[in-house]
Amino acid sequence: MIVYLNGQYIPRRQAFIDVDDRGFLFADGIYEVVHSYEGHLFQIDAHLQRMEHGLRSLRIAADDLGSLLRSVREVAERLLVENDLTSGEATVYIQITRGSAPRTHAFPPAGTPPTVYVAATRYVPQRTQAEEGIAVILVPDTRWVRCDIKSVALLPNVLARQRAIEAGVADAVFVRDGVALEGTSSNFFGVFDGKVVTAPKTNYILPGITRQVVLGLCADLGVPVREAPILEHQLDEAEELFLTSTIMEIRPIVRLNGRPVGTGAPGPVTRRIQKAFRELVSDFKGGASV
Ligand code: PDD
């Protein structure tokens, strides 16, 4: 496997990060995950825009963002070719940190280059979960208040996912102040009275690319949408629930905290959105720009 690290295309086994890297010492960096279908990077412009938002918010590489983002796109495309991933599905992982410098909290001297790491790997979709749905639990949201930044500081997400796995379910949904916000690595949607509801874009959630695509599909399908908080105490009334992410696409939730959601099977609105998403992806694979 060939990866990209700081300007070089090298075998994965030869890719090493300096122990003074601020990503290692302070989680001082951001990441992205992009889904490739038949060698095409789905929603790449939106991913690069979100990456720009993250880098600007953290003031990483602020003086040369344009060329950094352009090079990331080229690197991602080249890695798909180098690793023979131009057919089927793959994920591209991109991480940018503030670079390497002796440990002190304040920024390193101007001119310290950011660390840029990109890797592409084969992705085998978990169709069973997409078909049959998953069980999730609710967990308290112990994250910081800049969840809109795709920071590599993912410890609360890691602990919440592990708690879910140990509870025998697939994932966890974060609840803050009585509001069910998002999954550990996905956005959270409900269907109430036939309307699709998802948390509004605030600093308390990641503005998911798949979330945005799904909102667009709902508009196309004539499914009414409300971007509004989903309150924990209303969850019993949800007709359907689902998660969205670049990796999992649209995943129905059929059990929440041990209780069935709706009929206990993926519902009709989720199914319609899944179908529309598959069609969008298959147009995209055919070369249409989405
Ligand atoms: N996670 N919310 C959180 C906390 C996430 O980590 C993610 C994505 C999403 C969905 O965003 P998008 O639709 O742009 O993938 C929402 C990635 C896939 C990950 O950490 O692997």
PDB file of C-alpha atoms and ligand atoms in Angstrom:
ATOM      1  CA  MET A   1       0.000   0.000   0.000  1.00  0.00           C
ATOM      2  CA  ILE A   2       1.309   3.417  -1.024  1.00  0.00           C
ATOM      3  CA  VAL A   3       0.497   6.414   1.171  1.00  0.00           C
ATOM      4  CA  TYR A   4       1.315  10.108   0.966  1.00  0.00           C
ATOM      5  CA  LEU A   5       3.258  11.812   3.743  1.00  0.00           C
ATOM      6  CA  ASN A   6       4.660  15.347   3.503  1.00  0.00           C
ATOM      7  CA  GLY A   7       5.281  15.432  -0.211  1.00  0.00           C
ATOM      8  CA  GLN A   8       6.276  11.806  -0.704  1.00  0.00           C
ATOM      9  CA  TYR A   9       4.484   8.737  -2.034  1.00  0.00           C
ATOM     10  CA  ILE A  10       5.908   5.875   0.024  1.00  0.00           C
ATOM     11  CA  PRO A  11       5.029   2.350   1.152  1.00  0.00           C
ATOM     12  CA  ARG A  12       2.812   2.395   4.271  1.00  0.00           C
ATOM     13  CA  ARG A  13       5.521   0.624   6.301  1.00  0.00           C
ATOM     14  CA  GLN A  14       7.967   3.442   5.647  1.00  0.00           C
ATOM     15  CA  ALA A  15       5.572   6.187   6.749  1.00  0.00           C
ATOM     16  CA  PHE A  16       6.513   7.520  10.197  1.00  0.00           C
ATOM     17  CA  ILE A  17       5.347  10.556  12.136  1.00  0.00           C
ATOM     18  CA  ASP A  18       7.819  12.484  14.271  1.00  0.00           C
ATOM     19  CA  VAL A  19       7.255  12.090  18.039  1.00  0.00           C
ATOM     20  CA  ASP A  20       7.117  15.900  18.285  1.00  0.00           C
ATOM     21  CA  ASP A  21       4.257  16.083  15.811  1.00  0.00           C
ATOM     22  CA  ARG A  22       1.552  18.292  17.302  1.00  0.00           C
ATOM     23  CA  GLY A  23      -1.065  15.860  16.092  1.00  0.00           C
ATOM     24  CA  PHE A  24       0.514  13.239  18.363  1.00  0.00           C
ATOM     25  CA  LEU A  25       1.201  15.568  21.304  1.00  0.00           C
ATOM     26  CA  PHE A  26      -1.901  17.784  21.291  1.00  0.00           C
ATOM     27  CA  ALA A  27      -4.375  16.289  18.767  1.00  0.00           C
ATOM     28  CA  ASP A  28      -3.612  19.605  17.038  1.00  0.00           C
ATOM     29  CA  GLY A  29      -5.051  18.798  13.641  1.00  0.00           C
ATOM     30  CA  ILE A  30      -8.030  17.930  11.503  1.00  0.00           C
ATOM     31  CA  TYR A  31      -9.055  15.076   9.232  1.00  0.00           C
ATOM     32  CA  GLU A  32     -11.459  14.154   6.468  1.00  0.00           C
ATOM     33  CA  VAL A  33     -12.817  10.897   5.107  1.00  0.00           C
ATOM     34  CA  VAL A  34     -13.914  10.844   1.463  1.00  0.00           C
ATOM     35  CA  HIS A  35     -15.763   7.971  -0.239  1.00  0.00           C
ATOM     36  CA  SER A  36     -14.602   6.913  -3.668  1.00  0.00           C
ATOM     37  CA  TYR A  37     -16.915   5.076  -6.058  1.00  0.00           C
ATOM     38  CA  GLU A  38     -15.230   3.592  -9.132  1.00  0.00           C
ATOM     39  CA  GLY A  39     -12.296   5.954  -8.638  1.00  0.00           C
ATOM     40  CA  HIS A  40     -14.446   9.102  -8.332  1.00  0.00           C
ATOM     41  CA  LEU A  41     -14.265  11.124  -5.099  1.00  0.00           C
ATOM     42  CA  PHE A  42     -17.871  11.707  -4.017  1.00  0.00           C
ATOM     43  CA  GLN A  43     -18.624  15.300  -2.883  1.00  0.00           C
ATOM     44  CA  ILE A  44     -14.914  16.164  -2.933  1.00  0.00           C
ATOM     45  CA  ASP A  45     -15.555  19.920  -3.182  1.00  0.00           C
ATOM     46  CA  ALA A  46     -17.739  19.866  -0.077  1.00  0.00           C
ATOM     47  CA  HIS A  47     -15.096  17.851   1.825  1.00  0.00           C
ATOM     48  CA  LEU A  48     -12.372  20.330   0.835  1.00  0.00           C
ATOM     49  CA  GLN A  49     -14.580  23.247   1.879  1.00  0.00           C
ATOM     50  CA  ARG A  50     -15.128  21.675   5.294  1.00  0.00           C
ATOM     51  CA  MET A  51     -11.414  21.031   5.546  1.00  0.00           C
ATOM     52  CA  GLU A  52     -10.806  24.712   4.782  1.00  0.00           C
ATOM     53  CA  HIS A  53     -13.255  25.683   7.553  1.00  0.00           C
ATOM     54  CA  GLY A  54     -11.377  23.440  10.001  1.00  0.00           C
ATOM     55  CA  LEU A  55      -7.928  24.701   9.005  1.00  0.00           C
ATOM     56  CA  ARG A  56      -9.044  28.338   9.177  1.00  0.00           C
ATOM     57  CA  SER A  57     -10.698  27.801  12.566  1.00  0.00           C
ATOM     58  CA  LEU A  58      -7.497  26.267  13.954  1.00  0.00           C
ATOM     59  CA  ARG A  59      -5.245  28.699  12.013  1.00  0.00           C
ATOM     60  CA  ILE A  60      -3.251  25.876  10.412  1.00  0.00           C
ATOM     61  CA  ALA A  61      -1.467  26.647   7.110  1.00  0.00           C
ATOM     62  CA  ALA A  62      -3.573  29.796   6.901  1.00  0.00           C
ATOM     63  CA  ASP A  63      -1.185  31.599   4.514  1.00  0.00           C
ATOM     64  CA  ASP A  64      -1.262  28.951   1.803  1.00  0.00           C
ATOM     65  CA  LEU A  65      -4.618  27.215   2.087  1.00  0.00           C
ATOM     66  CA  GLY A  66      -5.524  27.301  -1.603  1.00  0.00           C
ATOM     67  CA  SER A  67      -2.507  25.368  -2.810  1.00  0.00           C
ATOM     68  CA  LEU A  68      -2.691  22.945   0.135  1.00  0.00           C
ATOM     69  CA  LEU A  69      -6.307  22.071  -0.679  1.00  0.00           C
ATOM     70  CA  ARG A  70      -5.558  21.708  -4.409  1.00  0.00           C
ATOM     71  CA  SER A  71      -2.662  19.391  -3.674  1.00  0.00           C
ATOM     72  CA  VAL A  72      -4.805  17.276  -1.326  1.00  0.00           C
ATOM     73  CA  ARG A  73      -7.276  16.663  -4.148  1.00  0.00           C
ATOM     74  CA  GLU A  74      -4.497  15.650  -6.566  1.00  0.00           C
ATOM     75  CA  VAL A  75      -2.876  13.407  -3.970  1.00  0.00           C
ATOM     76  CA  ALA A  76      -6.186  11.659  -3.221  1.00  0.00           C
ATOM     77  CA  GLU A  77      -6.771  11.005  -6.923  1.00  0.00           C
ATOM     78  CA  ARG A  78      -3.243   9.711  -7.445  1.00  0.00           C
ATOM     79  CA  LEU A  79      -3.424   7.376  -4.437  1.00  0.00           C
ATOM     80  CA  LEU A  80      -6.531   5.712  -5.875  1.00  0.00           C
ATOM     81  CA  VAL A  81      -4.532   4.980  -9.038  1.00  0.00           C
ATOM     82  CA  GLU A  82      -1.320   3.927  -7.219  1.00  0.00           C
ATOM     83  CA  ASN A  83      -3.252   1.495  -5.033  1.00  0.00           C
ATOM     84  CA  ASP A  84      -5.392   0.042  -7.796  1.00  0.00           C
ATOM     85  CA  LEU A  85      -8.597   1.449  -6.323  1.00  0.00           C
ATOM     86  CA  THR A  86     -10.129   2.950  -9.454  1.00  0.00           C
ATOM     87  CA  SER A  87     -12.843   0.307  -9.487  1.00  0.00           C
ATOM     88  CA  GLY A  88     -15.170  -0.585  -6.622  1.00  0.00           C
ATOM     89  CA  GLU A  89     -15.350   1.435  -3.433  1.00  0.00           C
ATOM     90  CA  ALA A  90     -12.585   2.958  -1.341  1.00  0.00           C
ATOM     91  CA  THR A  91     -12.159   5.510   1.416  1.00  0.00           C
ATOM     92  CA  VAL A  92      -9.538   8.229   1.421  1.00  0.00           C
ATOM     93  CA  TYR A  93      -8.325   9.422   4.827  1.00  0.00           C
ATOM     94  CA  ILE A  94      -6.709  12.862   4.991  1.00  0.00           C
ATOM     95  CA  GLN A  95      -5.074  14.280   8.109  1.00  0.00           C
ATOM     96  CA  ILE A  96      -3.387  17.652   8.483  1.00  0.00           C
ATOM     97  CA  THR A  97      -1.684  18.725  11.710  1.00  0.00           C
ATOM     98  CA  ARG A  98       0.145  21.876  12.755  1.00  0.00           C
ATOM     99  CA  GLY A  99       3.428  20.073  12.114  1.00  0.00           C
ATOM    100  CA  SER A 100       6.338  19.099  14.278  1.00  0.00           C
ATOM    101  CA  ALA A 101       8.026  21.288  16.905  1.00  0.00           C
ATOM    102  CA  PRO A 102       9.383  20.960  20.479  1.00  0.00           C
ATOM    103  CA  ARG A 103       6.461  20.619  22.876  1.00  0.00           C
ATOM    104  CA  THR A 104       4.967  23.890  24.036  1.00  0.00           C
ATOM    105  CA  HIS A 105       1.286  24.766  23.922  1.00  0.00           C
ATOM    106  CA  ALA A 106       1.539  27.931  21.841  1.00  0.00           C
ATOM    107  CA  PHE A 107       1.921  27.687  18.056  1.00  0.00           C
ATOM    108  CA  PRO A 108       5.360  26.766  16.673  1.00  0.00           C
ATOM    109  CA  PRO A 109       7.367  29.451  14.808  1.00  0.00           C
ATOM    110  CA  ALA A 110       5.865  30.760  11.570  1.00  0.00           C
ATOM    111  CA  GLY A 111       7.030  28.679   8.635  1.00  0.00           C
ATOM    112  CA  THR A 112       6.742  25.322  10.440  1.00  0.00           C
ATOM    113  CA  PRO A 113       5.211  23.156   7.716  1.00  0.00           C
ATOM    114  CA  PRO A 114       1.981  21.295   8.498  1.00  0.00           C
ATOM    115  CA  THR A 115       2.091  17.498   8.470  1.00  0.00           C
ATOM    116  CA  VAL A 116      -0.015  16.160   5.615  1.00  0.00           C
ATOM    117  CA  TYR A 117      -0.925  12.467   5.509  1.00  0.00           C
ATOM    118  CA  VAL A 118      -3.257  10.829   2.980  1.00  0.00           C
ATOM    119  CA  ALA A 119      -4.116   7.133   2.605  1.00  0.00           C
ATOM    120  CA  ALA A 120      -6.596   5.305   0.370  1.00  0.00           C
ATOM    121  CA  THR A 121      -7.984   1.904   1.328  1.00  0.00           C
ATOM    122  CA  ARG A 122     -10.461  -0.556  -0.124  1.00  0.00           C
ATOM    123  CA  TYR A 123     -13.960  -0.265   1.349  1.00  0.00           C
ATOM    124  CA  VAL A 124     -16.308  -3.228   1.457  1.00  0.00           C
ATOM    125  CA  PRO A 125     -19.817  -1.922   2.200  1.00  0.00           C
ATOM    126  CA  GLN A 126     -21.763  -3.498   5.077  1.00  0.00           C
ATOM    127  CA  ARG A 127     -24.949  -4.059   3.145  1.00  0.00           C
ATOM    128  CA  THR A 128     -26.575  -6.115   5.953  1.00  0.00           C
ATOM    129  CA  GLN A 129     -26.576  -3.130   8.301  1.00  0.00           C
ATOM    130  CA  ALA A 130     -27.935  -0.883   5.553  1.00  0.00           C
ATOM    131  CA  GLU A 131     -30.680  -3.428   4.797  1.00  0.00           C
ATOM    132  CA  GLU A 132     -31.652  -4.599   8.268  1.00  0.00           C
ATOM    133  CA  GLY A 133     -30.752  -1.569  10.348  1.00  0.00           C
ATOM    134  CA  ILE A 134     -28.782  -1.278  13.560  1.00  0.00           C
ATOM    135  CA  ALA A 135     -29.334  -0.897  17.288  1.00  0.00           C
ATOM    136  CA  VAL A 136     -27.941   2.135  19.109  1.00  0.00           C
ATOM    137  CA  ILE A 137     -27.793   3.536  22.633  1.00  0.00           C
ATOM    138  CA  LEU A 138     -27.906   7.118  23.873  1.00  0.00           C
ATOM    139  CA  VAL A 139     -24.844   8.452  25.701  1.00  0.00           C
ATOM    140  CA  PRO A 140     -24.099  11.807  27.358  1.00  0.00           C
ATOM    141  CA  ASP A 141     -22.201  14.172  25.051  1.00  0.00           C
ATOM    142  CA  THR A 142     -18.918  14.867  26.821  1.00  0.00           C
ATOM    143  CA  ARG A 143     -17.277  16.548  23.814  1.00  0.00           C
ATOM    144  CA  TRP A 144     -15.997  20.118  23.554  1.00  0.00           C
ATOM    145  CA  VAL A 145     -18.234  22.823  22.075  1.00  0.00           C
ATOM    146  CA  ARG A 146     -16.584  23.067  18.630  1.00  0.00           C
ATOM    147  CA  CYS A 147     -17.988  19.845  17.196  1.00  0.00           C
ATOM    148  CA  ASP A 148     -18.280  21.665  13.836  1.00  0.00           C
ATOM    149  CA  ILE A 149     -14.515  21.244  13.442  1.00  0.00           C
ATOM    150  CA  LYS A 150     -13.480  17.778  12.232  1.00  0.00           C
ATOM    151  CA  SER A 151     -10.734  17.610  14.845  1.00  0.00           C
ATOM    152  CA  VAL A 152      -8.647  14.469  15.351  1.00  0.00           C
ATOM    153  CA  ALA A 153      -9.360  14.810  19.099  1.00  0.00           C
ATOM    154  CA  LEU A 154     -11.905  11.987  19.102  1.00  0.00           C
ATOM    155  CA  LEU A 155     -11.575  10.517  22.581  1.00  0.00           C
ATOM    156  CA  PRO A 156     -15.236  11.046  23.622  1.00  0.00           C
ATOM    157  CA  ASN A 157     -16.287   9.485  20.301  1.00  0.00           C
ATOM    158  CA  VAL A 158     -13.929   6.541  20.854  1.00  0.00           C
ATOM    159  CA  LEU A 159     -15.228   5.954  24.393  1.00  0.00           C
ATOM    160  CA  ALA A 160     -18.860   6.246  23.310  1.00  0.00           C
ATOM    161  CA  ARG A 161     -18.403   3.795  20.428  1.00  0.00           C
ATOM    162  CA  GLN A 162     -16.650   1.345  22.721  1.00  0.00           C
ATOM    163  CA  ARG A 163     -19.494   1.662  25.230  1.00  0.00           C
ATOM    164  CA  ALA A 164     -21.931   0.826  22.428  1.00  0.00           C
ATOM    165  CA  ILE A 165     -19.927  -2.209  21.350  1.00  0.00           C
ATOM    166  CA  GLU A 166     -19.738  -3.440  24.948  1.00  0.00           C
ATOM    167  CA  ALA A 167     -23.530  -2.962  25.216  1.00  0.00           C
ATOM    168  CA  GLY A 168     -23.871  -5.253  22.188  1.00  0.00           C
ATOM    169  CA  VAL A 169     -25.066  -2.546  19.771  1.00  0.00           C
ATOM    170  CA  ALA A 170     -23.537  -0.910  16.722  1.00  0.00           C
ATOM    171  CA  ASP A 171     -23.289   2.732  17.764  1.00  0.00           C
ATOM    172  CA  ALA A 172     -24.152   5.502  20.204  1.00  0.00           C
ATOM    173  CA  VAL A 173     -25.936   8.827  19.790  1.00  0.00           C
ATOM    174  CA  PHE A 174     -24.733  11.817  21.815  1.00  0.00           C
ATOM    175  CA  VAL A 175     -27.259  13.670  23.981  1.00  0.00           C
ATOM    176  CA  ARG A 176     -26.467  17.165  25.280  1.00  0.00           C
ATOM    177  CA  ASP A 177     -28.931  19.102  27.453  1.00  0.00           C
ATOM    178  CA  GLY A 178     -31.767  16.768  26.481  1.00  0.00           C
ATOM    179  CA  VAL A 179     -31.077  17.013  22.728  1.00  0.00           C
ATOM    180  CA  ALA A 180     -30.073  13.975  20.631  1.00  0.00           C
ATOM    181  CA  LEU A 181     -27.417  15.510  18.391  1.00  0.00           C
ATOM    182  CA  GLU A 182     -25.418  13.032  16.319  1.00  0.00           C
ATOM    183  CA  GLY A 183     -23.742   9.633  16.280  1.00  0.00           C
ATOM    184  CA  THR A 184     -20.128   8.954  17.228  1.00  0.00           C
ATOM    185  CA  SER A 185     -19.150   9.295  13.554  1.00  0.00           C
ATOM    186  CA  SER A 186     -22.432  10.156  11.828  1.00  0.00           C
ATOM    187  CA  ASN A 187     -25.357  12.584  11.794  1.00  0.00           C
ATOM    188  CA  PHE A 188     -28.691  11.629  13.335  1.00  0.00           C
ATOM    189  CA  PHE A 189     -32.123  11.904  11.707  1.00  0.00           C
ATOM    190  CA  GLY A 190     -35.670  11.139  12.815  1.00  0.00           C
ATOM    191  CA  VAL A 191     -39.005  10.922  11.058  1.00  0.00           C
ATOM    192  CA  PHE A 192     -41.863  12.482  13.043  1.00  0.00           C
ATOM    193  CA  ASP A 193     -45.369  12.807  11.533  1.00  0.00           C
ATOM    194  CA  GLY A 194     -43.864  12.003   8.140  1.00  0.00           C
ATOM    195  CA  LYS A 195     -41.347  14.886   8.421  1.00  0.00           C
ATOM    196  CA  VAL A 196     -37.594  14.312   8.384  1.00  0.00           C
ATOM    197  CA  VAL A 197     -35.977  16.088  11.339  1.00  0.00           C
ATOM    198  CA  THR A 198     -32.271  16.586  12.051  1.00  0.00           C
ATOM    199  CA  ALA A 199     -30.284  18.870  14.342  1.00  0.00           C
ATOM    200  CA  PRO A 200     -29.571  22.305  12.844  1.00  0.00           C
ATOM    201  CA  LYS A 201     -26.002  23.179  11.853  1.00  0.00           C
ATOM    202  CA  THR A 202     -24.504  24.630  15.022  1.00  0.00           C
ATOM    203  CA  ASN A 203     -21.206  24.226  16.848  1.00  0.00           C
ATOM    204  CA  TYR A 204     -22.692  21.130  18.539  1.00  0.00           C
ATOM    205  CA  ILE A 205     -22.607  18.888  15.448  1.00  0.00           C
ATOM    206  CA  LEU A 206     -20.343  18.197  12.513  1.00  0.00           C
ATOM    207  CA  PRO A 207     -21.917  19.639   9.358  1.00  0.00           C
ATOM    208  CA  GLY A 208     -22.014  16.282   7.625  1.00  0.00           C
ATOM    209  CA  ILE A 209     -21.588  16.118   3.868  1.00  0.00           C
ATOM    210  CA  THR A 210     -23.971  13.148   3.690  1.00  0.00           C
ATOM    211  CA  ARG A 211     -26.430  15.088   5.896  1.00  0.00           C
ATOM    212  CA  GLN A 212     -26.461  17.857   3.290  1.00  0.00           C
ATOM    213  CA  VAL A 213     -26.874  15.379   0.415  1.00  0.00           C
ATOM    214  CA  VAL A 214     -29.801  13.731   2.247  1.00  0.00           C
ATOM    215  CA  LEU A 215     -31.493  17.107   2.840  1.00  0.00           C
ATOM    216  CA  GLY A 216     -31.182  17.768  -0.914  1.00  0.00           C
ATOM    217  CA  LEU A 217     -32.624  14.354  -1.748  1.00  0.00           C
ATOM    218  CA  CYS A 218     -35.578  14.990   0.582  1.00  0.00           C
ATOM    219  CA  ALA A 219     -36.273  18.240  -1.284  1.00  0.00           C
ATOM    220  CA  ASP A 220     -36.146  16.360  -4.611  1.00  0.00           C
ATOM    221  CA  LEU A 221     -38.440  13.644  -3.267  1.00  0.00           C
ATOM    222  CA  GLY A 222     -40.903  16.137  -1.803  1.00  0.00           C
ATOM    223  CA  VAL A 223     -40.278  14.805   1.716  1.00  0.00           C
ATOM    224  CA  PRO A 224     -40.768  17.652   4.218  1.00  0.00           C
ATOM    225  CA  VAL A 225     -37.709  18.488   6.316  1.00  0.00           C
ATOM    226  CA  ARG A 226     -37.190  20.396   9.551  1.00  0.00           C
ATOM    227  CA  GLU A 227     -33.743  21.321  10.843  1.00  0.00           C
ATOM    228  CA  ALA A 228     -34.633  21.443  14.529  1.00  0.00           C
ATOM    229  CA  PRO A 229     -33.424  19.859  17.761  1.00  0.00           C
ATOM    230  CA  ILE A 230     -34.623  16.283  18.350  1.00  0.00           C
ATOM    231  CA  LEU A 231     -35.440  16.119  22.046  1.00  0.00           C
ATOM    232  CA  GLU A 232     -34.550  12.962  23.919  1.00  0.00           C
ATOM    233  CA  HIS A 233     -38.034  12.679  25.423  1.00  0.00           C
ATOM    234  CA  GLN A 234     -39.595  12.772  21.931  1.00  0.00           C
ATOM    235  CA  LEU A 235     -37.613   9.811  20.674  1.00  0.00           C
ATOM    236  CA  ASP A 236     -40.320   7.323  21.705  1.00  0.00           C
ATOM    237  CA  GLU A 237     -42.612   9.020  19.178  1.00  0.00           C
ATOM    238  CA  ALA A 238     -40.168   8.686  16.261  1.00  0.00           C
ATOM    239  CA  GLU A 239     -41.630   6.719  13.352  1.00  0.00           C
ATOM    240  CA  GLU A 240     -38.133   6.139  11.982  1.00  0.00           C
ATOM    241  CA  LEU A 241     -34.546   6.968  12.882  1.00  0.00           C
ATOM    242  CA  PHE A 242     -31.369   6.788  10.826  1.00  0.00           C
ATOM    243  CA  LEU A 243     -27.699   7.789  10.749  1.00  0.00           C
ATOM    244  CA  THR A 244     -25.755   9.255   7.827  1.00  0.00           C
ATOM    245  CA  SER A 245     -22.041   9.410   7.059  1.00  0.00           C
ATOM    246  CA  THR A 246     -19.552   9.307   4.241  1.00  0.00           C
ATOM    247  CA  ILE A 247     -18.650   5.744   5.127  1.00  0.00           C
ATOM    248  CA  MET A 248     -22.013   4.227   6.097  1.00  0.00           C
ATOM    249  CA  GLU A 249     -24.173   6.382   3.765  1.00  0.00           C
ATOM    250  CA  ILE A 250     -27.687   5.928   5.259  1.00  0.00           C
ATOM    251  CA  ARG A 251     -28.120   3.438   8.062  1.00  0.00           C
ATOM    252  CA  PRO A 252     -31.550   2.759   9.564  1.00  0.00           C
ATOM    253  CA  ILE A 253     -31.792   2.537  13.370  1.00  0.00           C
ATOM    254  CA  VAL A 254     -34.267  -0.153  14.380  1.00  0.00           C
ATOM    255  CA  ARG A 255     -33.625  -0.278  18.142  1.00  0.00           C
ATOM    256  CA  LEU A 256     -32.858   2.556  20.536  1.00  0.00           C
ATOM    257  CA  ASN A 257     -31.841   1.843  24.132  1.00  0.00           C
ATOM    258  CA  GLY A 258     -33.246  -1.681  23.755  1.00  0.00           C
ATOM    259  CA  ARG A 259     -36.674  -0.589  22.452  1.00  0.00           C
ATOM    260  CA  PRO A 260     -37.883  -0.986  18.866  1.00  0.00           C
ATOM    261  CA  VAL A 261     -38.066   2.172  16.735  1.00  0.00           C
ATOM    262  CA  GLY A 262     -41.448   2.400  14.958  1.00  0.00           C
ATOM    263  CA  THR A 263     -42.284  -1.076  13.711  1.00  0.00           C
ATOM    264  CA  GLY A 264     -38.768  -2.311  14.585  1.00  0.00           C
ATOM    265  CA  ALA A 265     -37.808  -2.492  10.894  1.00  0.00           C
ATOM    266  CA  PRO A 266     -36.385   0.175   8.527  1.00  0.00           C
ATOM    267  CA  GLY A 267     -39.265   2.499   7.622  1.00  0.00           C
ATOM    268  CA  PRO A 268     -40.572   3.692   4.238  1.00  0.00           C
ATOM    269  CA  VAL A 269     -39.083   7.211   4.369  1.00  0.00           C
ATOM    270  CA  THR A 270     -35.607   5.854   5.191  1.00  0.00           C
ATOM    271  CA  ARG A 271     -35.992   3.332   2.363  1.00  0.00           C
ATOM    272  CA  ARG A 272     -36.937   6.048  -0.143  1.00  0.00           C
ATOM    273  CA  ILE A 273     -33.928   8.141   0.875  1.00  0.00           C
ATOM    274  CA  GLN A 274     -31.610   5.118   0.676  1.00  0.00           C
ATOM    275  CA  LYS A 275     -32.891   4.333  -2.820  1.00  0.00           C
ATOM    276  CA  ALA A 276     -32.469   7.940  -3.970  1.00  0.00           C
ATOM    277  CA  PHE A 277     -28.955   7.972  -2.512  1.00  0.00           C
ATOM    278  CA  ARG A 278     -28.024   4.764  -4.375  1.00  0.00           C
ATOM    279  CA  GLU A 279     -29.331   6.310  -7.598  1.00  0.00           C
ATOM    280  CA  LEU A 280     -27.333   9.481  -7.014  1.00  0.00           C
ATOM    281  CA  VAL A 281     -24.181   7.431  -6.435  1.00  0.00           C
ATOM    282  CA  SER A 282     -24.772   5.330  -9.488  1.00  0.00           C
ATOM    283  CA  ASP A 283     -25.220   8.480 -11.674  1.00  0.00           C
ATOM    284  CA  PHE A 284     -22.029   9.780 -10.095  1.00  0.00           C
ATOM    285  CA  LYS A 285     -20.127   6.599 -10.936  1.00  0.00           C
ATOM    286  CA  GLY A 286     -21.295   7.142 -14.490  1.00  0.00           C
ATOM    287  CA  GLY A 287     -19.424  10.457 -14.502  1.00  0.00           C
ATOM    288  CA  ALA A 288     -22.145  12.960 -13.563  1.00  0.00           C
ATOM    289  CA  SER A 289     -20.835  15.632 -11.203  1.00  0.00           C
ATOM    290  CA  VAL A 290     -22.498  15.425  -7.780  1.00  0.00           C
TER     291      VAL A 290
HETATM  292  N1  PDD B   1     -17.163  10.763  10.450  1.00  0.00           N
HETATM  293  N2  PDD B   1     -20.666  13.543  12.822  1.00  0.00           N
HETATM  294  C1  PDD B   1     -19.467  13.095  13.236  1.00  0.00           C
HETATM  295  C2  PDD B   1     -19.088  13.282  14.660  1.00  0.00           C
HETATM  296  C3  PDD B   1     -18.589  12.453  12.330  1.00  0.00           C
HETATM  297  O1  PDD B   1     -17.391  12.033  12.744  1.00  0.00           O
HETATM  298  C4  PDD B   1     -19.005  12.265  10.980  1.00  0.00           C
HETATM  299  C5  PDD B   1     -18.131  11.597   9.959  1.00  0.00           C
HETATM  300  C6  PDD B   1     -20.278  12.731  10.605  1.00  0.00           C
HETATM  301  C7  PDD B   1     -20.812  12.572   9.203  1.00  0.00           C
HETATM  302  O2  PDD B   1     -20.184  13.449   8.310  1.00  0.00           O
HETATM  303  P1  PDD B   1     -20.002  13.072   6.778  1.00  0.00           P
HETATM  304  O3  PDD B   1     -21.363  12.790   6.230  1.00  0.00           O
HETATM  305  O4  PDD B   1     -19.393  14.276   6.191  1.00  0.00           O
HETATM  306  O5  PDD B   1     -19.096  11.863   6.714  1.00  0.00           O
HETATM  307  C8  PDD B   1     -21.073  13.377  11.552  1.00  0.00           C
HETATM  308  C9  PDD B   1     -16.181  10.126   9.592  1.00  0.00           C
HETATM  309  C10 PDD B   1     -16.771   9.376   8.469  1.00  0.00           C
HETATM  310  C11 PDD B   1     -15.216   9.324  10.465  1.00  0.00           C
HETATM  311  O6  PDD B   1     -14.887   9.816  11.531  1.00  0.00           O
HETATM  312  O7  PDD B   1     -14.787   8.244  10.068  1.00  0.00           O
END
